[in-house]
Short mmCIF file of C-alpha atoms in Angstrom, two decimals:
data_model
loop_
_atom_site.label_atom_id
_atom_site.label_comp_id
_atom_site.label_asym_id
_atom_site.label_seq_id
_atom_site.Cartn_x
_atom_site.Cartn_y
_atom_site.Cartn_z
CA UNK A 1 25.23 33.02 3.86
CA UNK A 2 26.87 29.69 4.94
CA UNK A 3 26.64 26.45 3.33
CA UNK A 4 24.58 25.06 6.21
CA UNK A 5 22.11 27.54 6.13
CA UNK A 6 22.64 26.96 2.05
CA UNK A 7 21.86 23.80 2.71
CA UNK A 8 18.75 24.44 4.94
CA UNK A 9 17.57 26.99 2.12
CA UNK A 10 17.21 24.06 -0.47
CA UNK A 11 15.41 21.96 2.25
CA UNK A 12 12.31 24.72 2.90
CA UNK A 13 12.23 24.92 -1.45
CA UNK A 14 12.33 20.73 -1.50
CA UNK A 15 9.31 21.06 1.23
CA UNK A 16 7.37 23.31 -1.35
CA UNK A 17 7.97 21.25 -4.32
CA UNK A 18 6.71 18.36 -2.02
CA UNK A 19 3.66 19.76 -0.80
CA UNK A 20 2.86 20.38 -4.92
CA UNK A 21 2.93 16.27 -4.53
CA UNK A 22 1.43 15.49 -1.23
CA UNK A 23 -1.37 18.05 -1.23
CA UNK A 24 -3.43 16.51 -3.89
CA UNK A 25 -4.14 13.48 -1.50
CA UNK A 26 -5.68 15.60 1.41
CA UNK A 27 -8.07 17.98 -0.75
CA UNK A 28 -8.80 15.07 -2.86
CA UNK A 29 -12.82 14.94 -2.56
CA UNK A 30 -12.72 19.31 -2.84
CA UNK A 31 -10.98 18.94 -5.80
CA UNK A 32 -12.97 16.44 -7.64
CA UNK A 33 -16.30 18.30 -6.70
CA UNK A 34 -14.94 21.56 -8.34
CA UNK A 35 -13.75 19.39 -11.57
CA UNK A 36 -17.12 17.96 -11.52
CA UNK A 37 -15.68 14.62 -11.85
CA UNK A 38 -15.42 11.42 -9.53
CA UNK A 39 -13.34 10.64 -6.00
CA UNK A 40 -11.95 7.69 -8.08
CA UNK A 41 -11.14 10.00 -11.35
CA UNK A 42 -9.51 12.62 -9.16
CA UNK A 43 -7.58 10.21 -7.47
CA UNK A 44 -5.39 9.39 -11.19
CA UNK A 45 -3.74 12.63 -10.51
CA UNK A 46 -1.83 11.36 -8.23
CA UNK A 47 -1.52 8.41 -10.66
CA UNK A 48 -0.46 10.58 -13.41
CA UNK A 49 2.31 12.96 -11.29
CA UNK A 50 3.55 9.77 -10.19
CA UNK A 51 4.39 7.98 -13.61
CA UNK A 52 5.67 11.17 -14.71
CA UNK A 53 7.86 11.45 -12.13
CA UNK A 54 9.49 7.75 -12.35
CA UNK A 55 9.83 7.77 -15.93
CA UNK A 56 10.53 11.25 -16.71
CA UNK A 57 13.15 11.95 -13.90
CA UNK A 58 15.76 9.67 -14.90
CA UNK A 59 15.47 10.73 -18.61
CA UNK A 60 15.67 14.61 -17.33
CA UNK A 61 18.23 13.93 -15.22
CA UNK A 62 20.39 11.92 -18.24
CA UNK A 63 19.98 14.60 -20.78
CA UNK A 64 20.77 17.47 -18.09
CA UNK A 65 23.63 15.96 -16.42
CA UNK A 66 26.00 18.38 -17.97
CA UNK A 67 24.06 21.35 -17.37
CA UNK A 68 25.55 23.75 -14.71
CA UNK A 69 23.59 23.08 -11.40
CA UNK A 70 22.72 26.54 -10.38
CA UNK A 71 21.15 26.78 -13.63
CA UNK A 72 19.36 23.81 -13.51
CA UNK A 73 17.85 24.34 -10.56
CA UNK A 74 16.66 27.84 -11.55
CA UNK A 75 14.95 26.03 -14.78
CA UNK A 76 13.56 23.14 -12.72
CA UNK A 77 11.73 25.87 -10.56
CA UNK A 78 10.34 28.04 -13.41
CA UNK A 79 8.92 24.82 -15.28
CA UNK A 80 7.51 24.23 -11.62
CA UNK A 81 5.65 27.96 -11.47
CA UNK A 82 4.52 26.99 -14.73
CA UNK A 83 3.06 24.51 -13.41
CA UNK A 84 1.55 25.61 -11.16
CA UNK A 85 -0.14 28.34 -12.90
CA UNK A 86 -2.10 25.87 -15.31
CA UNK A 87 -3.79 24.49 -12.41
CA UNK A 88 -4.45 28.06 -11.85
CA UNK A 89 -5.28 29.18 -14.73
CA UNK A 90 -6.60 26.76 -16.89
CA UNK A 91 -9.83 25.34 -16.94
CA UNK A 92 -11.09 21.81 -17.15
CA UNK A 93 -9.68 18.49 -15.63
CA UNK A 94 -7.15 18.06 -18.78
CA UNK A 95 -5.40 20.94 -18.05
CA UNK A 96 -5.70 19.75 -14.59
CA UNK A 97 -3.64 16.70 -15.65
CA UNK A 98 -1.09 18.29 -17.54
CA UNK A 99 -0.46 20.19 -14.89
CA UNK A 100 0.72 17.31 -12.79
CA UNK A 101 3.00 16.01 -15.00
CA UNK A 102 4.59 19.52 -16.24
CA UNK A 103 4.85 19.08 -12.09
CA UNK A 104 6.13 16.23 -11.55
CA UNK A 105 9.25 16.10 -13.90
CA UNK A 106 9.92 19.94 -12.54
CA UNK A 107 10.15 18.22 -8.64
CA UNK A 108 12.01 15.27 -9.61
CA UNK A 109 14.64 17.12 -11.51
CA UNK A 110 14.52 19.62 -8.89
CA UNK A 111 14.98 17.78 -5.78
CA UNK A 112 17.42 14.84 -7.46
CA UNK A 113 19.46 18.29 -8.52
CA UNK A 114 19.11 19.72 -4.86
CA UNK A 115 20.57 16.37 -3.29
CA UNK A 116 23.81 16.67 -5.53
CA UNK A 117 23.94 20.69 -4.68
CA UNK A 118 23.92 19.84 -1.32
CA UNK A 119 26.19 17.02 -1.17
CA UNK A 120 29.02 19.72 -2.95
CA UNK A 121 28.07 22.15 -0.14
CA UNK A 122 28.50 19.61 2.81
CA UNK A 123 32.34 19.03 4.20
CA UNK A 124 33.17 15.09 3.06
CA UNK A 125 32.34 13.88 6.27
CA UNK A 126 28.48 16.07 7.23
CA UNK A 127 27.56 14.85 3.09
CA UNK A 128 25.09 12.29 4.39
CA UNK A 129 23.48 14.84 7.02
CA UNK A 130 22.79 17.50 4.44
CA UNK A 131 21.35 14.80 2.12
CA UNK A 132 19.12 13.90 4.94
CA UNK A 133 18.15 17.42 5.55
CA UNK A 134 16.97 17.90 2.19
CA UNK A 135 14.96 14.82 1.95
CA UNK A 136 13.69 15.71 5.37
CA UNK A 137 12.13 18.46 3.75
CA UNK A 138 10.60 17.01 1.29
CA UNK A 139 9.11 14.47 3.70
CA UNK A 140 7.74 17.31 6.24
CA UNK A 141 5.45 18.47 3.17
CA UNK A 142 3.36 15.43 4.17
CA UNK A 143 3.52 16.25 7.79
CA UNK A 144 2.71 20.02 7.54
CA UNK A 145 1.82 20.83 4.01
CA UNK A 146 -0.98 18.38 3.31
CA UNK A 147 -3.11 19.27 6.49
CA UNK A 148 -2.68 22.86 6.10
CA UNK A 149 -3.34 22.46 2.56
CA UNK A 150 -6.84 21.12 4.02
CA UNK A 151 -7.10 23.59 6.39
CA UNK A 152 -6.78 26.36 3.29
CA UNK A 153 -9.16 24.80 1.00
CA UNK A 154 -12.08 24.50 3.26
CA UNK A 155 -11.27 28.28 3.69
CA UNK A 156 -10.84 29.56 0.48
CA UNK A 157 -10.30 28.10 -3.42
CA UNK A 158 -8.27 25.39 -3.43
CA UNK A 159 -6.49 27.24 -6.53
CA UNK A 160 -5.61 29.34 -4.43
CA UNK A 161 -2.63 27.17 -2.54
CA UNK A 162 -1.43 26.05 -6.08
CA UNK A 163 -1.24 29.90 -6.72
CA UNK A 164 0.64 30.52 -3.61
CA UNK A 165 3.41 27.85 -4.16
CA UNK A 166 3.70 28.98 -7.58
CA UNK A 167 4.57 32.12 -6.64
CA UNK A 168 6.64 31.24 -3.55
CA UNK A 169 8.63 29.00 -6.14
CA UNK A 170 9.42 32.58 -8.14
CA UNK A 171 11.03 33.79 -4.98
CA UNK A 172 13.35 30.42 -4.41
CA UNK A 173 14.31 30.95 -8.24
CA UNK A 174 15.75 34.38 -6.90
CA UNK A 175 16.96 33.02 -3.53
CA UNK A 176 18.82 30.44 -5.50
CA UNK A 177 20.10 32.96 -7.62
CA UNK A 178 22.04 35.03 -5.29
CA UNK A 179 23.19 32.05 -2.83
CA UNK A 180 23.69 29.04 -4.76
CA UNK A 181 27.14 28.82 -6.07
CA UNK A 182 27.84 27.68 -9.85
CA UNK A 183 28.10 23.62 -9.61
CA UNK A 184 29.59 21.98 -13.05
CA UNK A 185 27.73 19.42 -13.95
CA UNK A 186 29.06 15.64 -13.98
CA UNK A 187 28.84 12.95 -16.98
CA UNK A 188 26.13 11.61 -17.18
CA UNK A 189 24.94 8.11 -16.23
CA UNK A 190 23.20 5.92 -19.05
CA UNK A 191 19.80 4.47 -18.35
CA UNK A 192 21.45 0.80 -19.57
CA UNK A 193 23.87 1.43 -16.74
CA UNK A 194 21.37 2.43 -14.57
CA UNK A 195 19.06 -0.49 -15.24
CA UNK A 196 21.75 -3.34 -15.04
CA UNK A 197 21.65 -3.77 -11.81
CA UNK A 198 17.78 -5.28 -12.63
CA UNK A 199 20.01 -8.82 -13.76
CA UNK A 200 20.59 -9.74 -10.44
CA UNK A 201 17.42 -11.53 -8.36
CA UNK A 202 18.34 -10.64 -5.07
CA UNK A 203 18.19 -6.52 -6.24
CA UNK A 204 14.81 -7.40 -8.42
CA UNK A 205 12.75 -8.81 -5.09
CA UNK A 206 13.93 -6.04 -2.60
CA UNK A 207 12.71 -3.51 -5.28
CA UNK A 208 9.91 -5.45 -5.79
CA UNK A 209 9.29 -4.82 -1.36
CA UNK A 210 9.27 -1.43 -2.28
CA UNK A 211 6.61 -1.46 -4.61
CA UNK A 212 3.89 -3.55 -2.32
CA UNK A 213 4.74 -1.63 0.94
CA UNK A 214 4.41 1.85 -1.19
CA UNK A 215 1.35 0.43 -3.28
CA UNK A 216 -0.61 -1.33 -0.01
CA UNK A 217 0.07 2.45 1.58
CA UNK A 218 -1.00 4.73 -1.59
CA UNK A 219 -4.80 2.74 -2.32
CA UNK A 220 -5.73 3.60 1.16
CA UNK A 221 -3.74 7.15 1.27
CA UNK A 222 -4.99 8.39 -1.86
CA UNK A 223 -8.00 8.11 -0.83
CA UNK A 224 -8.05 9.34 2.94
CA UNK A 225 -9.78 12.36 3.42
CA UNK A 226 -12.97 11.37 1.84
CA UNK A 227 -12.44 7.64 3.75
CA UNK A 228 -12.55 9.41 6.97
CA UNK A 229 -15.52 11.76 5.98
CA UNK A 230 -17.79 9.11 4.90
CA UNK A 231 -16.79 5.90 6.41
CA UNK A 232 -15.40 7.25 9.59
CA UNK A 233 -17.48 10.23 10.07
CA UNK A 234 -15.19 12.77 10.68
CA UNK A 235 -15.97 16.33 10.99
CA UNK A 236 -14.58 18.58 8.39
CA UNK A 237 -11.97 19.75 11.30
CA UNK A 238 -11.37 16.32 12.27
CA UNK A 239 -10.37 15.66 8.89
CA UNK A 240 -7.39 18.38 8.90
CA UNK A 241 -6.56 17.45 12.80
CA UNK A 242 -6.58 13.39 11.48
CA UNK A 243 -4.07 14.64 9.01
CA UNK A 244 -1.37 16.38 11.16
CA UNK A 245 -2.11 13.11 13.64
CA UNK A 246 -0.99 11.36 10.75
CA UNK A 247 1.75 13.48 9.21
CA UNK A 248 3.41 13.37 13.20
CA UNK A 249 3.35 10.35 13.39
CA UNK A 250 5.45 9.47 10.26
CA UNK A 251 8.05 11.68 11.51
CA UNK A 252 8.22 9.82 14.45
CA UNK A 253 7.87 6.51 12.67
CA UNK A 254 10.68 7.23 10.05
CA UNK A 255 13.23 8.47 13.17
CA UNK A 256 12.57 5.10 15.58
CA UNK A 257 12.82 2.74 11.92
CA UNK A 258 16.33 4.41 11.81
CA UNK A 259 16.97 3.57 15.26
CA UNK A 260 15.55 0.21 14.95
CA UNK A 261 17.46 -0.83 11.95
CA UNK A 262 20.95 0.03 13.95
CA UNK A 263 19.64 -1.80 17.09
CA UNK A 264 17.85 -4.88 15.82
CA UNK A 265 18.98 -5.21 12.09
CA UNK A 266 16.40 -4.22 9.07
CA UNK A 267 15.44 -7.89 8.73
CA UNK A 268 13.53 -7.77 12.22
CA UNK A 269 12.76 -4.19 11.74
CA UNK A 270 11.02 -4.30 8.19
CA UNK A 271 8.93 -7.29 8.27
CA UNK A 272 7.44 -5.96 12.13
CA UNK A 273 7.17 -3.21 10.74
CA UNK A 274 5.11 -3.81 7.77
CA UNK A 275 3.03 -6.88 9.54
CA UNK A 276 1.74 -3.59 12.03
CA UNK A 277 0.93 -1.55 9.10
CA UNK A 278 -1.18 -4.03 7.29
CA UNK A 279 -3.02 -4.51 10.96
CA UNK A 280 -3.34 -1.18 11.41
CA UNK A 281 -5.14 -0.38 7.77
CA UNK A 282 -7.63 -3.63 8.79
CA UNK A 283 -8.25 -2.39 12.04
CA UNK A 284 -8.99 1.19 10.91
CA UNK A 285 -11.97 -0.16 8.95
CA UNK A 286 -13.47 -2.22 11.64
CA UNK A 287 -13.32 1.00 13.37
CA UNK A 288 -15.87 2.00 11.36
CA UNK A 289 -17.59 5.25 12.82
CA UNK A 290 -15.73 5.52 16.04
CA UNK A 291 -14.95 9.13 17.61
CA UNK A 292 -11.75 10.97 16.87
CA UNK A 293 -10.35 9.03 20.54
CA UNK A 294 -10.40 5.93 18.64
CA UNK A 295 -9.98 6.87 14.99
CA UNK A 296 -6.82 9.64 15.81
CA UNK A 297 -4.47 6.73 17.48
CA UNK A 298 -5.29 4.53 14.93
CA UNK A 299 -4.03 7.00 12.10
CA UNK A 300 -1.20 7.31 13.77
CA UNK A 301 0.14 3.84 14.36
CA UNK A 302 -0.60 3.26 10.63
CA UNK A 303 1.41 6.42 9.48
CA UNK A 304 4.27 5.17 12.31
CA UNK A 305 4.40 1.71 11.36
CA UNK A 306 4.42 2.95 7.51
CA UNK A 307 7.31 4.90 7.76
CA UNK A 308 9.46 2.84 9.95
CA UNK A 309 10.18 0.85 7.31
CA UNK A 310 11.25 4.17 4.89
CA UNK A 311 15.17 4.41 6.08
CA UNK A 312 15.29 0.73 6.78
CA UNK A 313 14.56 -0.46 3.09
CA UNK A 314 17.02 2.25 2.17
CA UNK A 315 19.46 0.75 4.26
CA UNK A 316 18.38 -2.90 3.09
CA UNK A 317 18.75 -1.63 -0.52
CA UNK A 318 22.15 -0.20 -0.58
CA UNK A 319 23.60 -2.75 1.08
CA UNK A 320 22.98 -5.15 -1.53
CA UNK A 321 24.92 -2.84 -3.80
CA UNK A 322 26.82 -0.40 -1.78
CA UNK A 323 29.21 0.25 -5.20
CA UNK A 324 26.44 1.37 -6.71
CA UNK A 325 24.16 3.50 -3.56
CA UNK A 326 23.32 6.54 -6.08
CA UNK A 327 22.02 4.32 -8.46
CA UNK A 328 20.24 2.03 -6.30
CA UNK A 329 18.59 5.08 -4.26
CA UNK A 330 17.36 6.08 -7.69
CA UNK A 331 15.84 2.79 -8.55
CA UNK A 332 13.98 3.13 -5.66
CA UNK A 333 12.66 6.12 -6.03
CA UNK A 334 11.77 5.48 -9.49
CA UNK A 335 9.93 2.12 -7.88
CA UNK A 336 7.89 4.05 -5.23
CA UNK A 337 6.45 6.88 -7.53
CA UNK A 338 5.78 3.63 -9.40
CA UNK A 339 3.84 2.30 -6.80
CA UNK A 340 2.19 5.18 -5.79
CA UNK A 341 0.64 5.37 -9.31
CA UNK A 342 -0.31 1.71 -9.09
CA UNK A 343 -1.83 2.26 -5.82
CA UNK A 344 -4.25 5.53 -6.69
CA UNK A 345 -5.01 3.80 -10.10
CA UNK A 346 -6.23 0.54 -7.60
CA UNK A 347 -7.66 2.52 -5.00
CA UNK A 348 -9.39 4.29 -8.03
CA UNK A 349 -11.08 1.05 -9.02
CA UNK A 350 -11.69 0.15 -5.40
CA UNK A 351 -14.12 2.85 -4.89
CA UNK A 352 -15.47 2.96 -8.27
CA UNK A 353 -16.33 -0.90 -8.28
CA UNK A 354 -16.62 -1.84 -4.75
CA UNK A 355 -16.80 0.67 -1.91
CA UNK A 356 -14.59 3.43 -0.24
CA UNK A 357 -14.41 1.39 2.83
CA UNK A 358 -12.92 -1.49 0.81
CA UNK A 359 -9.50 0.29 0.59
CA UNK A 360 -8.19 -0.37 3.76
CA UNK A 361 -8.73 -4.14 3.07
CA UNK A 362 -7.28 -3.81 -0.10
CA UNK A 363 -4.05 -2.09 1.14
CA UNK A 364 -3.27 -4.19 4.36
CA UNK A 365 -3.64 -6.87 1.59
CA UNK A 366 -0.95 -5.19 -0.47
CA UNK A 367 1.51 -4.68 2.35
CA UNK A 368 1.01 -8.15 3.66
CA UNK A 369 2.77 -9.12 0.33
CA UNK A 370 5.62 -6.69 0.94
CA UNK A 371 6.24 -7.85 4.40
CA UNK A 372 5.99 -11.53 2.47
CA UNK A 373 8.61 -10.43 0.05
CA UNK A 374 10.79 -8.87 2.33
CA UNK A 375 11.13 -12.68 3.95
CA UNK A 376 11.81 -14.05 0.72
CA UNK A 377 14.10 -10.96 -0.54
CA UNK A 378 16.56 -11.72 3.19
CA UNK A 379 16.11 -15.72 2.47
CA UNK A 380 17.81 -14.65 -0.85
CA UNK A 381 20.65 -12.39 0.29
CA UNK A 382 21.56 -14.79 3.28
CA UNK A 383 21.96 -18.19 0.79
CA UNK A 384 24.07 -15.60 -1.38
CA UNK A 385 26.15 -14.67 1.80
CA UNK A 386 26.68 -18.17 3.00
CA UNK A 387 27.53 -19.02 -0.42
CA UNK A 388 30.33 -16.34 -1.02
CA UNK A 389 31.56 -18.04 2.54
CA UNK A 390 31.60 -21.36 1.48
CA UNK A 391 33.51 -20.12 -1.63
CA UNK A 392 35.90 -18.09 0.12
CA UNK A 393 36.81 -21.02 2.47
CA UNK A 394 37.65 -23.83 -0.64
CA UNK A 395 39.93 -21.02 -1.89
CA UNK A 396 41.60 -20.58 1.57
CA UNK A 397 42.14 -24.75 1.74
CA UNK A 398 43.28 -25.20 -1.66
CA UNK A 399 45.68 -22.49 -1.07
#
């Protein structure tokens, strides 16, 4: 087997271990009635994976760093099946919970591990495609994975698509096995390292756009399939065809926010952006219980104008410390499980003390801010920039 098809191989297991994270979100209300607990209780599983994920990862990844690669993959994936089986298995909504933080640490370890694998596999000048094809695959779990997870469980037992990705995750452990190549590991980066870049401002606010854009999105995503039930009125099949409307469109959103940010600069491109995603979340509620030819379009500009503004903050973020992208790229992804765990555990209280239909509100509210900071966070970097000018011009006269 080649490295690109290598390469490729790790991108269809990173789509598995994403639909583990994604999936929760679209059988949300199933799950909750078989728990015999709450919308707004079910919703802290996503809560839960998603603190697990920020803090745990960058621990994992710290004490593993010297662990061969191959083999840490191979453990990442059993902990995964493990996982996976105590949803299975296990009765009860605590065991439910465990099970998304066994989970989540198993996907972040896994899929931070993947992107170095692949990077290693990649000639020096394809590395940044094959790191894009991996986390393309973890994205297209939320295109294909969470409607089809919908699609399943009004089928059959919702257990049963935790069963199957457990199992499928046995067979990457023995694809990985026979293809992967041994990969030493590297020394490992200290969390005080990692976290110093949190002195400076100007890094502080940009992570801090992260966390509003991801947090406005997550209180009305968490809760989407039983907002378009009940306060839309969607049939159960309009439910799973809302959700591939949706998952389409964020493809499409997150490849024209790419194209945007080289064409019109991520300053323009972010704060549009985000300013048509918090419209789009209000406008979805006045919508109230409109047919599919009004609700479906309306899904879809809020998933595109969501995920235009995924590459660009990357972009926007690693500029600001391109000496440091790895770590950077990290802090952000520490920051957006972060916010997606803010956002259920809102969206959580949202329903449970005002209304379902509230969260749209409450998340164009949310975004606003990030598109607020994001003006602030560019006012920031462009004082520093004409400042390091000014500088730079005194030391050319005095010379």
């Amino acid at each position: 087997m080649s490295n690109t098809w290598k390469i490729y191989m790790l991108a269809v297991i990173s789509f598995l271990v994403g639909t583990s994270e994604f999936i929760i979100a679209g059988i949300l209300d199933v799950v909750a009635e078989d728990a015999g607990v709450s919308v707004s209780a079910a919703g802290q599983l996503i809560t839960v994976f998603s603190l697990a994920y920020a803090f745990g990862t960058p621990i994992l990844m710290a004490a593993t760093a010297r662990v061969e690669r191959r083999k840490l993959l191979i453990y990442a994936l059993a902990v995964f099946a493990a996982g996976n089986a105590i949803a299975v298995l296990l009765p009860g909504f605590g065991f439910l919970l465990a099970s998304r933080i066994v989970l989540a640490l198993s996907t972040g370890v896994f899929v931070v591990t993947a992107l170095t694998v692949a990077a290693k596999l990649a000639p020096p000048e394809k590395q940044g495609s094959a790191i894009a094809t991996l986390v393309m695959g973890f994205s297209t779990a939320l295109i294909i994975g969470v409607p089809i997870g919908r699609v399943a469980a009004a089928a059959y037992d919702w257990k049963l698509i935790f069963a199957g990705i457990g199992l499928l995750g046995l067979v990457a452990i023995l694809l990985i096995l026979f293809t992967i190549p041994r990969t030493e590991g590297e020394e490992p980066v200290p969390i005080r390292k990692q976290l110093a870049l949190l002195k400076q401002p100007k890094i502080v606010v940009a992570l801090l756009i992260t966390f509003f854009w991801i947090g406005g999105y997550s209180i009305a995503n968490t809760y989407l399939s039983p907002f378009l039930l009940n306060v839309s009125g969607l049939s159960e099949q309009g439910v799973s065809i809302g959700l591939f409307a949706f998952g389409i469109a964020s493809l499409i959103g997150s490849k024209l926010g790419g194209f945007s940010t080289d064409k019109w600069g991520a300053p323009r491109t972010l704060v549009v952006g985000m300013l048509i995603h918090a419209i789009a979340l209000v406008l979805i509620s006045l919508a109230g219980q409109q047919s599919a030819a009004v609700i479906f379009p309306l899904l879809m500009l809020w998933s595109f104008s969501a995920w235009s503004s995924g590459p660009t903050q990357q972009y926007n973020l690693i500029s600001l410390a391109p000496e440091a992208s790895g770590i950077m790229l990290s802090l952000n992804t520490s920051m957006l499980q972060l916010a997606m765990a803010a956002g259920a555990g809102l969206g959580g209280v949202v329903v449970e003390q005002l209304s379902l239909s509230s969260i749209t509100w409450i998340g164009a509210a949310g975004v606003t801010i990030a598109a607020a900071t994001a003006l602030l966070s560019f006012r920031i970097s462009s004082i520093g920039v004409r400042k390091k000018a000014t500088e730079e011009t005194l030391l050319d006269m005095g010379a």
